[in-house]
Amino acid sequence: MNLIDQLDWSYWKRLSDKDKRTLFGQVLMYFVSPLKRITEIELKEYELYGIKCQTFELCIDEEEFVFIPGNRDAILGWNLGTKGLSLLETAPNSPHVKIPERLQTRYNLLDVASLAEYINEKTTSLRKVKIPPMFVQRYPLPAGTDYLGIYNAVNGSFTGEADQFVAFESEIRDLLCPNLSPSESIRWSFPKNLLKENHWYMDLVPNSDCYYVYSHKRHTYTSLRKEIRSQNFDLLTEDQWEYANGAGSRRLFRWGNDLNIHDPYRGKSIRNMMNGQNMFGLFFDTSMERYEITEDPGVLKLTAEQENTGIPIVDKLALSSYYSPDKTLLHEEILSPKEYLYRKAILVKI
């Protein structure tokens, strides 16, 4: 049995911790560039909705990655329509259902059969694929950016790459602490994001007064992919992305099919599963305000165009592991960090 075969999940999960460490050491030696700085290697066990994976978390050049074992027989895609969904997901959760005309002309989303057709057409086809072992970045990055640290907009403190941040610190302070009249200050709130092209970009951390701070360089899809490759990384293909998101489970969503986030008893638990790490320790954007690009030219995952029909499965379908948005990315389109995300990977292939 060669090294790649031993990295298949069916074999990997039967190994002892000691054997996993030995095998992982060989993977680092043969498949990760010696120019990369490897730190903070830790054997972790992740779990989501009954799927467990014990694997390694590590930092590559100060960025967090997870090693995902391969799968020679991964089943991806969806053709089961509404199977596995309850009325809480398929029926309107509001007396005011607003279905856009572009959907009304093709579907009757209040009819189960038509809704099933809609779900099948908006998700990728059922297929069996071979997924290579791979190192995958835990958090996606806004397009054209590199992570620098976290800035507290209230007390002005910064944690991270301070030597880079100091170059534009005063500029950011001025933007976040403007001189306002008493009436203006009542209405003012921190902006959701800020961008100075080819310099920096900032995203407001949800439910806080802090910002994620990034350096920024303007990119098209073509130029960003070229730069990622120059750093000895790849993007994930659509198949690899779907597997990294949901592990090939026979559910529409990685956390199960429960979408009732407003339930007084289970709502908080559902939101935590949606927003938390998955069975591989990865995090995915759930804002439905940005696409994530892939290695496959033109192919996007997630969405930046959220539906608001009042039917939970229609409004949340873009968060499915198998969702396939209508939008096709043009090669020379400028990638706005407000609209696109990317995720680096290292594929373990011979």
mmCIF file of C-alpha atoms in Angstrom:
data_model
loop_
_atom_site.group_PDB
_atom_site.id
_atom_site.type_symbol
_atom_site.label_atom_id
_atom_site.label_comp_id
_atom_site.label_asym_id
_atom_site.label_seq_id
_atom_site.Cartn_x
_atom_site.Cartn_y
_atom_site.Cartn_z
ATOM 1 C CA MET A 1 0.000 0.000 0.000
ATOM 2 C CA ASN A 2 1.515 3.309 -1.082
ATOM 3 C CA LEU A 3 1.472 6.557 0.877
ATOM 4 C CA ILE A 4 -1.562 8.007 -0.927
ATOM 5 C CA ASP A 5 -3.636 4.875 -0.270
ATOM 6 C CA GLN A 6 -2.874 5.136 3.448
ATOM 7 C CA LEU A 7 -4.240 8.684 3.418
ATOM 8 C CA ASP A 8 -7.702 7.540 2.336
ATOM 9 C CA TRP A 9 -10.212 8.241 5.108
ATOM 10 C CA SER A 10 -11.365 4.597 5.212
ATOM 11 C CA TYR A 11 -7.807 3.574 6.173
ATOM 12 C CA TRP A 12 -6.740 6.728 8.016
ATOM 13 C CA LYS A 13 -9.499 6.521 10.632
ATOM 14 C CA ARG A 14 -8.308 3.046 11.697
ATOM 15 C CA LEU A 15 -4.747 4.204 12.430
ATOM 16 C CA SER A 16 -3.443 4.789 15.939
ATOM 17 C CA ASP A 17 -2.442 8.310 16.956
ATOM 18 C CA LYS A 18 1.209 7.276 16.691
ATOM 19 C CA ASP A 19 0.788 5.911 13.160
ATOM 20 C CA LYS A 20 -1.118 9.030 12.111
ATOM 21 C CA ARG A 21 1.761 11.214 13.319
ATOM 22 C CA THR A 22 4.323 9.105 11.468
ATOM 23 C CA LEU A 23 2.309 9.169 8.255
ATOM 24 C CA PHE A 24 1.594 12.884 8.562
ATOM 25 C CA GLY A 25 5.303 13.589 8.966
ATOM 26 C CA GLN A 26 5.910 11.889 5.614
ATOM 27 C CA VAL A 27 3.161 13.951 3.987
ATOM 28 C CA LEU A 28 4.751 17.181 5.206
ATOM 29 C CA MET A 29 8.155 16.035 3.993
ATOM 30 C CA TYR A 30 7.096 15.070 0.470
ATOM 31 C CA PHE A 31 4.142 17.309 -0.380
ATOM 32 C CA VAL A 32 4.644 20.657 1.373
ATOM 33 C CA SER A 33 7.294 23.031 0.052
ATOM 34 C CA PRO A 34 10.364 23.220 2.321
ATOM 35 C CA LEU A 35 10.081 26.997 1.924
ATOM 36 C CA LYS A 36 6.840 26.930 3.933
ATOM 37 C CA ARG A 37 7.029 27.559 7.676
ATOM 38 C CA ILE A 38 5.125 24.808 9.503
ATOM 39 C CA THR A 39 4.125 25.437 13.135
ATOM 40 C CA GLU A 40 1.539 24.511 15.778
ATOM 41 C CA ILE A 41 0.839 20.972 14.568
ATOM 42 C CA GLU A 42 -1.890 19.422 16.696
ATOM 43 C CA LEU A 43 -3.927 16.224 16.387
ATOM 44 C CA LYS A 44 -7.592 17.180 16.815
ATOM 45 C CA GLU A 45 -10.962 15.471 16.592
ATOM 46 C CA TYR A 46 -13.765 17.347 14.875
ATOM 47 C CA GLU A 47 -17.420 16.373 14.764
ATOM 48 C CA LEU A 48 -20.587 17.709 13.197
ATOM 49 C CA TYR A 49 -23.968 15.996 13.134
ATOM 50 C CA GLY A 50 -22.549 12.544 13.831
ATOM 51 C CA ILE A 51 -19.621 12.702 11.399
ATOM 52 C CA LYS A 52 -16.242 12.617 13.141
ATOM 53 C CA CYS A 53 -12.746 13.109 11.787
ATOM 54 C CA GLN A 54 -9.514 12.918 13.760
ATOM 55 C CA THR A 55 -6.851 14.793 11.862
ATOM 56 C CA PHE A 56 -4.167 17.457 12.090
ATOM 57 C CA GLU A 57 -4.548 21.181 12.457
ATOM 58 C CA LEU A 58 -1.462 23.268 11.694
ATOM 59 C CA CYS A 59 -0.217 26.675 10.630
ATOM 60 C CA ILE A 60 1.433 27.152 7.242
ATOM 61 C CA ASP A 61 3.185 30.515 7.029
ATOM 62 C CA GLU A 62 1.148 31.663 10.061
ATOM 63 C CA GLU A 63 -2.204 30.722 8.452
ATOM 64 C CA GLU A 64 -4.441 27.993 9.878
ATOM 65 C CA PHE A 65 -4.926 24.825 7.824
ATOM 66 C CA VAL A 66 -6.466 21.407 8.395
ATOM 67 C CA PHE A 67 -5.422 18.137 6.775
ATOM 68 C CA ILE A 68 -8.408 16.358 5.195
ATOM 69 C CA PRO A 69 -7.911 12.642 4.385
ATOM 70 C CA GLY A 70 -8.769 11.561 0.844
ATOM 71 C CA ASN A 71 -11.838 9.630 -0.261
ATOM 72 C CA ARG A 72 -11.730 7.376 -3.324
ATOM 73 C CA ASP A 73 -15.497 6.847 -3.326
ATOM 74 C CA ALA A 74 -17.049 10.161 -2.338
ATOM 75 C CA ILE A 75 -20.691 10.658 -3.314
ATOM 76 C CA LEU A 76 -21.516 14.291 -4.018
ATOM 77 C CA GLY A 77 -24.497 16.196 -5.371
ATOM 78 C CA TRP A 78 -28.229 15.948 -4.766
ATOM 79 C CA ASN A 79 -31.219 14.451 -6.602
ATOM 80 C CA LEU A 80 -33.616 13.750 -3.725
ATOM 81 C CA GLY A 81 -35.662 16.947 -3.871
ATOM 82 C CA THR A 82 -37.377 17.569 -0.535
ATOM 83 C CA LYS A 83 -36.530 14.156 0.940
ATOM 84 C CA GLY A 84 -35.364 14.524 4.529
ATOM 85 C CA LEU A 85 -36.974 17.957 4.900
ATOM 86 C CA SER A 86 -39.904 18.603 7.225
ATOM 87 C CA LEU A 87 -42.738 21.091 6.807
ATOM 88 C CA LEU A 88 -40.726 23.487 8.979
ATOM 89 C CA GLU A 89 -38.289 23.773 6.054
ATOM 90 C CA THR A 90 -40.613 23.476 3.044
ATOM 91 C CA ALA A 91 -43.679 25.443 4.171
ATOM 92 C CA PRO A 92 -43.784 29.244 4.503
ATOM 93 C CA ASN A 93 -42.728 30.559 7.910
ATOM 94 C CA SER A 94 -44.559 33.821 7.311
ATOM 95 C CA PRO A 95 -48.055 34.757 6.104
ATOM 96 C CA HIS A 96 -46.350 37.110 3.643
ATOM 97 C CA VAL A 97 -44.704 34.947 0.982
ATOM 98 C CA LYS A 98 -42.825 36.952 -1.650
ATOM 99 C CA ILE A 99 -41.728 34.815 -4.576
ATOM 100 C CA PRO A 100 -39.839 36.747 -7.295
ATOM 101 C CA GLU A 101 -41.373 36.715 -10.758
ATOM 102 C CA ARG A 102 -38.304 34.984 -12.211
ATOM 103 C CA LEU A 103 -39.117 32.002 -9.962
ATOM 104 C CA GLN A 104 -42.908 32.163 -10.349
ATOM 105 C CA THR A 105 -42.631 31.691 -14.106
ATOM 106 C CA ARG A 106 -40.830 28.340 -13.671
ATOM 107 C CA TYR A 107 -41.923 26.915 -10.320
ATOM 108 C CA ASN A 108 -44.824 26.738 -7.912
ATOM 109 C CA LEU A 109 -42.750 26.778 -4.742
ATOM 110 C CA LEU A 110 -45.840 26.161 -2.595
ATOM 111 C CA ASP A 111 -46.252 22.769 -4.288
ATOM 112 C CA VAL A 112 -43.991 20.007 -2.923
ATOM 113 C CA ALA A 113 -43.294 18.421 -6.325
ATOM 114 C CA SER A 114 -42.365 21.745 -7.913
ATOM 115 C CA LEU A 115 -40.271 22.684 -4.878
ATOM 116 C CA ALA A 116 -38.410 19.362 -5.189
ATOM 117 C CA GLU A 117 -37.705 20.150 -8.846
ATOM 118 C CA TYR A 118 -36.378 23.584 -7.852
ATOM 119 C CA ILE A 119 -34.017 22.078 -5.244
ATOM 120 C CA ASN A 120 -32.687 19.474 -7.683
ATOM 121 C CA GLU A 121 -32.076 22.072 -10.388
ATOM 122 C CA LYS A 122 -30.294 24.436 -7.978
ATOM 123 C CA THR A 123 -27.901 21.747 -6.709
ATOM 124 C CA THR A 124 -25.150 19.813 -8.456
ATOM 125 C CA SER A 125 -25.893 16.425 -10.005
ATOM 126 C CA LEU A 126 -25.384 13.189 -8.076
ATOM 127 C CA ARG A 127 -21.956 11.730 -8.819
ATOM 128 C CA LYS A 128 -19.165 9.548 -7.481
ATOM 129 C CA VAL A 129 -15.745 11.221 -7.406
ATOM 130 C CA LYS A 130 -12.234 10.679 -6.096
ATOM 131 C CA ILE A 131 -11.095 13.306 -3.594
ATOM 132 C CA PRO A 132 -7.350 13.602 -2.932
ATOM 133 C CA PRO A 133 -5.938 14.143 0.563
ATOM 134 C CA MET A 134 -5.466 17.879 1.011
ATOM 135 C CA PHE A 135 -4.470 20.694 3.317
ATOM 136 C CA VAL A 136 -7.299 23.236 3.383
ATOM 137 C CA GLN A 137 -7.325 26.731 4.846
ATOM 138 C CA ARG A 138 -9.683 26.852 7.849
ATOM 139 C CA TYR A 139 -11.105 30.315 7.129
ATOM 140 C CA PRO A 140 -11.792 31.802 3.683
ATOM 141 C CA LEU A 141 -10.259 35.183 2.892
ATOM 142 C CA PRO A 142 -11.848 38.129 1.068
ATOM 143 C CA ALA A 143 -10.612 38.151 -2.529
ATOM 144 C CA GLY A 144 -7.241 39.805 -3.034
ATOM 145 C CA THR A 145 -6.431 39.994 0.667
ATOM 146 C CA ASP A 146 -4.042 38.554 3.222
ATOM 147 C CA TYR A 147 -4.972 38.518 6.892
ATOM 148 C CA LEU A 148 -3.100 40.944 9.169
ATOM 149 C CA GLY A 149 -4.970 40.919 12.492
ATOM 150 C CA ILE A 150 -7.848 42.317 14.561
ATOM 151 C CA TYR A 151 -8.455 45.991 15.301
ATOM 152 C CA ASN A 152 -10.614 47.159 18.222
ATOM 153 C CA ALA A 153 -12.465 50.244 17.001
ATOM 154 C CA VAL A 154 -13.336 51.377 20.532
ATOM 155 C CA ASN A 155 -9.959 51.378 22.288
ATOM 156 C CA GLY A 156 -7.754 51.442 19.172
ATOM 157 C CA SER A 157 -5.769 48.304 20.014
ATOM 158 C CA PHE A 158 -4.467 45.984 17.293
ATOM 159 C CA THR A 159 -3.384 42.351 17.530
ATOM 160 C CA GLY A 160 -1.459 40.879 14.626
ATOM 161 C CA GLU A 161 1.093 42.066 12.062
ATOM 162 C CA ALA A 162 1.653 45.447 13.715
ATOM 163 C CA ASP A 163 4.557 46.449 11.464
ATOM 164 C CA GLN A 164 2.248 46.382 8.419
ATOM 165 C CA PHE A 165 -0.786 47.841 10.176
ATOM 166 C CA VAL A 166 1.058 50.912 11.457
ATOM 167 C CA ALA A 167 1.440 52.191 7.876
ATOM 168 C CA PHE A 168 -2.294 52.933 7.639
ATOM 169 C CA GLU A 169 -3.359 53.012 11.295
ATOM 170 C CA SER A 170 -4.005 56.767 11.458
ATOM 171 C CA GLU A 171 -6.050 56.652 8.256
ATOM 172 C CA ILE A 172 -8.289 53.932 9.701
ATOM 173 C CA ARG A 173 -8.679 55.772 13.013
ATOM 174 C CA ASP A 174 -9.897 58.873 11.166
ATOM 175 C CA LEU A 175 -12.484 56.850 9.234
ATOM 176 C CA LEU A 176 -13.798 55.042 12.297
ATOM 177 C CA CYS A 177 -13.744 58.066 14.612
ATOM 178 C CA PRO A 178 -15.147 60.943 12.517
ATOM 179 C CA ASN A 179 -15.987 64.349 13.948
ATOM 180 C CA LEU A 180 -19.765 64.290 14.261
ATOM 181 C CA SER A 181 -22.408 66.641 15.572
ATOM 182 C CA PRO A 182 -24.568 65.359 18.467
ATOM 183 C CA SER A 183 -27.431 64.567 16.085
ATOM 184 C CA GLU A 184 -25.122 62.797 13.619
ATOM 185 C CA SER A 185 -23.515 60.704 16.346
ATOM 186 C CA ILE A 186 -26.903 59.285 17.341
ATOM 187 C CA ARG A 187 -27.422 57.853 13.852
ATOM 188 C CA TRP A 188 -23.815 56.839 13.183
ATOM 189 C CA SER A 189 -22.672 53.228 13.404
ATOM 190 C CA PHE A 190 -19.480 51.416 12.439
ATOM 191 C CA PRO A 191 -19.434 50.572 8.708
ATOM 192 C CA LYS A 192 -19.747 46.884 7.836
ATOM 193 C CA ASN A 193 -16.556 46.987 5.789
ATOM 194 C CA LEU A 194 -13.976 49.449 4.488
ATOM 195 C CA LEU A 195 -11.727 49.194 1.449
ATOM 196 C CA LYS A 196 -8.791 51.194 0.161
ATOM 197 C CA GLU A 197 -7.835 49.456 -3.057
ATOM 198 C CA ASN A 198 -4.308 48.058 -3.244
ATOM 199 C CA HIS A 199 -3.729 48.984 0.388
ATOM 200 C CA TRP A 200 -6.089 47.511 2.977
ATOM 201 C CA TYR A 201 -9.523 46.036 3.625
ATOM 202 C CA MET A 202 -11.538 45.611 6.848
ATOM 203 C CA ASP A 203 -14.551 43.479 7.807
ATOM 204 C CA LEU A 204 -16.592 44.163 10.938
ATOM 205 C CA VAL A 205 -16.591 41.115 13.224
ATOM 206 C CA PRO A 206 -20.268 40.137 13.785
ATOM 207 C CA ASN A 207 -21.777 41.358 17.060
ATOM 208 C CA SER A 208 -18.664 43.274 18.127
ATOM 209 C CA ASP A 209 -16.762 46.545 17.786
ATOM 210 C CA CYS A 210 -13.728 44.838 16.224
ATOM 211 C CA TYR A 211 -12.565 44.497 12.632
ATOM 212 C CA TYR A 212 -10.648 41.836 10.773
ATOM 213 C CA VAL A 213 -7.862 43.721 8.998
ATOM 214 C CA TYR A 214 -6.311 42.608 5.711
ATOM 215 C CA SER A 215 -3.779 43.890 3.228
ATOM 216 C CA HIS A 216 -5.362 44.260 -0.217
ATOM 217 C CA LYS A 217 -4.228 43.903 -3.804
ATOM 218 C CA ARG A 218 -6.615 44.318 -6.725
ATOM 219 C CA HIS A 219 -7.065 41.060 -8.634
ATOM 220 C CA THR A 220 -9.054 39.385 -11.367
ATOM 221 C CA TYR A 221 -9.820 35.683 -11.074
ATOM 222 C CA THR A 222 -6.957 34.926 -13.464
ATOM 223 C CA SER A 223 -4.374 37.038 -11.646
ATOM 224 C CA LEU A 224 -5.426 35.827 -8.180
ATOM 225 C CA ARG A 225 -5.200 32.185 -9.207
ATOM 226 C CA LYS A 226 -1.770 32.861 -10.699
ATOM 227 C CA GLU A 227 -0.574 34.476 -7.462
ATOM 228 C CA ILE A 228 -1.929 31.617 -5.350
ATOM 229 C CA ARG A 229 -0.047 29.113 -7.502
ATOM 230 C CA SER A 230 3.143 31.163 -7.224
ATOM 231 C CA GLN A 231 2.890 30.628 -3.455
ATOM 232 C CA ASN A 232 2.690 26.820 -3.986
ATOM 233 C CA PHE A 233 -1.016 26.671 -3.182
ATOM 234 C CA ASP A 234 -4.122 25.761 -5.181
ATOM 235 C CA LEU A 235 -7.804 26.583 -5.035
ATOM 236 C CA LEU A 236 -10.316 23.802 -4.415
ATOM 237 C CA THR A 237 -12.254 22.412 -7.378
ATOM 238 C CA GLU A 238 -16.041 22.295 -7.075
ATOM 239 C CA ASP A 239 -15.856 18.593 -6.121
ATOM 240 C CA GLN A 240 -13.188 19.230 -3.498
ATOM 241 C CA TRP A 241 -15.079 22.223 -2.093
ATOM 242 C CA GLU A 242 -18.322 20.258 -1.732
ATOM 243 C CA TYR A 243 -16.487 17.432 0.007
ATOM 244 C CA ALA A 244 -14.597 19.796 2.321
ATOM 245 C CA ASN A 245 -17.910 21.454 3.185
ATOM 246 C CA GLY A 246 -20.088 18.438 3.931
ATOM 247 C CA ALA A 247 -17.909 15.281 3.782
ATOM 248 C CA GLY A 248 -20.165 13.804 1.104
ATOM 249 C CA SER A 249 -23.070 13.321 3.526
ATOM 250 C CA ARG A 250 -26.506 12.477 2.121
ATOM 251 C CA ARG A 251 -27.967 15.662 3.541
ATOM 252 C CA LEU A 252 -28.419 19.026 1.865
ATOM 253 C CA PHE A 253 -26.628 20.865 4.663
ATOM 254 C CA ARG A 254 -23.520 19.892 6.607
ATOM 255 C CA TRP A 255 -25.297 20.425 9.948
ATOM 256 C CA GLY A 256 -28.354 18.356 8.976
ATOM 257 C CA ASN A 257 -31.532 19.641 7.356
ATOM 258 C CA ASP A 258 -32.879 21.734 10.238
ATOM 259 C CA LEU A 259 -33.295 25.403 9.272
ATOM 260 C CA ASN A 260 -35.594 26.565 12.072
ATOM 261 C CA ILE A 261 -33.112 29.046 13.562
ATOM 262 C CA HIS A 262 -35.879 30.981 15.331
ATOM 263 C CA ASP A 263 -37.108 28.010 17.346
ATOM 264 C CA PRO A 264 -37.072 29.064 21.040
ATOM 265 C CA TYR A 265 -35.612 25.715 22.120
ATOM 266 C CA ARG A 266 -33.330 24.538 19.298
ATOM 267 C CA GLY A 267 -32.706 27.741 17.366
ATOM 268 C CA LYS A 268 -29.482 28.661 19.146
ATOM 269 C CA SER A 269 -28.059 25.163 18.695
ATOM 270 C CA ILE A 270 -28.891 25.210 14.978
ATOM 271 C CA ARG A 271 -27.248 28.618 14.515
ATOM 272 C CA ASN A 272 -24.140 27.408 16.333
ATOM 273 C CA MET A 273 -23.857 24.399 14.009
ATOM 274 C CA MET A 274 -24.423 26.557 10.931
ATOM 275 C CA ASN A 275 -21.797 29.125 11.898
ATOM 276 C CA GLY A 276 -19.331 26.862 13.694
ATOM 277 C CA GLN A 277 -16.607 24.574 12.409
ATOM 278 C CA ASN A 278 -17.611 21.527 10.405
ATOM 279 C CA MET A 279 -16.530 17.883 10.674
ATOM 280 C CA PHE A 280 -13.101 18.822 9.274
ATOM 281 C CA GLY A 281 -12.604 21.914 11.428
ATOM 282 C CA LEU A 282 -13.340 24.316 8.553
ATOM 283 C CA PHE A 283 -15.455 27.471 8.672
ATOM 284 C CA PHE A 284 -17.734 28.641 5.852
ATOM 285 C CA ASP A 285 -19.383 32.004 5.308
ATOM 286 C CA THR A 286 -23.100 31.944 6.151
ATOM 287 C CA SER A 287 -23.935 35.600 5.455
ATOM 288 C CA MET A 288 -25.150 34.820 1.914
ATOM 289 C CA GLU A 289 -23.455 38.042 0.862
ATOM 290 C CA ARG A 290 -20.339 36.606 -0.825
ATOM 291 C CA TYR A 291 -19.420 33.872 -3.269
ATOM 292 C CA GLU A 292 -16.432 31.595 -2.772
ATOM 293 C CA ILE A 293 -14.357 31.051 -5.916
ATOM 294 C CA THR A 294 -13.051 27.642 -7.011
ATOM 295 C CA GLU A 295 -10.293 26.203 -9.177
ATOM 296 C CA ASP A 296 -12.879 25.404 -11.859
ATOM 297 C CA PRO A 297 -13.024 28.484 -14.131
ATOM 298 C CA GLY A 298 -16.288 30.362 -13.727
ATOM 299 C CA VAL A 299 -17.647 28.053 -11.009
ATOM 300 C CA LEU A 300 -18.739 29.691 -7.747
ATOM 301 C CA LYS A 301 -20.110 28.339 -4.470
ATOM 302 C CA LEU A 302 -22.379 30.018 -1.893
ATOM 303 C CA THR A 303 -24.126 33.244 -2.974
ATOM 304 C CA ALA A 304 -24.122 37.025 -2.789
ATOM 305 C CA GLU A 305 -27.793 37.232 -3.812
ATOM 306 C CA GLN A 306 -29.935 36.002 -0.944
ATOM 307 C CA GLU A 307 -33.560 34.997 -1.526
ATOM 308 C CA ASN A 308 -36.228 36.335 0.858
ATOM 309 C CA THR A 309 -39.355 34.422 -0.083
ATOM 310 C CA GLY A 310 -40.487 33.349 3.382
ATOM 311 C CA ILE A 311 -39.929 29.654 2.527
ATOM 312 C CA PRO A 312 -36.955 28.460 4.637
ATOM 313 C CA ILE A 313 -35.508 25.910 2.200
ATOM 314 C CA VAL A 314 -35.596 28.414 -0.671
ATOM 315 C CA ASP A 315 -34.076 31.211 1.394
ATOM 316 C CA LYS A 316 -31.288 29.035 2.870
ATOM 317 C CA LEU A 317 -30.568 26.687 -0.038
ATOM 318 C CA ALA A 318 -27.432 28.653 -0.973
ATOM 319 C CA LEU A 319 -25.820 27.320 2.231
ATOM 320 C CA SER A 320 -26.175 23.735 1.011
ATOM 321 C CA SER A 321 -22.959 21.822 0.357
ATOM 322 C CA TYR A 322 -24.281 21.123 -3.148
ATOM 323 C CA TYR A 323 -25.787 24.479 -4.100
ATOM 324 C CA SER A 324 -24.841 25.693 -7.572
ATOM 325 C CA PRO A 325 -25.448 29.432 -8.134
ATOM 326 C CA ASP A 326 -26.623 30.714 -11.505
ATOM 327 C CA LYS A 327 -23.835 33.282 -11.698
ATOM 328 C CA THR A 328 -20.732 32.447 -13.732
ATOM 329 C CA LEU A 329 -17.527 34.270 -12.866
ATOM 330 C CA LEU A 330 -15.725 35.944 -15.763
ATOM 331 C CA HIS A 331 -11.953 35.416 -15.873
ATOM 332 C CA GLU A 332 -11.109 39.107 -16.072
ATOM 333 C CA GLU A 333 -13.737 40.365 -13.640
ATOM 334 C CA ILE A 334 -12.256 42.423 -10.804
ATOM 335 C CA LEU A 335 -12.835 40.494 -7.588
ATOM 336 C CA SER A 336 -14.263 42.756 -4.920
ATOM 337 C CA PRO A 337 -13.411 41.562 -1.394
ATOM 338 C CA LYS A 338 -16.953 42.575 -0.460
ATOM 339 C CA GLU A 339 -18.408 40.030 -2.896
ATOM 340 C CA TYR A 340 -15.884 37.190 -3.275
ATOM 341 C CA LEU A 341 -13.934 34.867 -0.983
ATOM 342 C CA TYR A 342 -11.099 32.444 -1.697
ATOM 343 C CA ARG A 343 -9.570 29.528 0.194
ATOM 344 C CA LYS A 344 -6.065 28.147 -0.308
ATOM 345 C CA ALA A 345 -5.238 24.449 -0.403
ATOM 346 C CA ILE A 346 -2.360 22.041 -0.976
ATOM 347 C CA LEU A 347 -3.389 18.866 -2.801
ATOM 348 C CA VAL A 348 -1.574 15.618 -2.001
ATOM 349 C CA LYS A 349 -1.262 13.962 -5.409
ATOM 350 C CA ILE A 350 1.412 11.972 -7.239
#
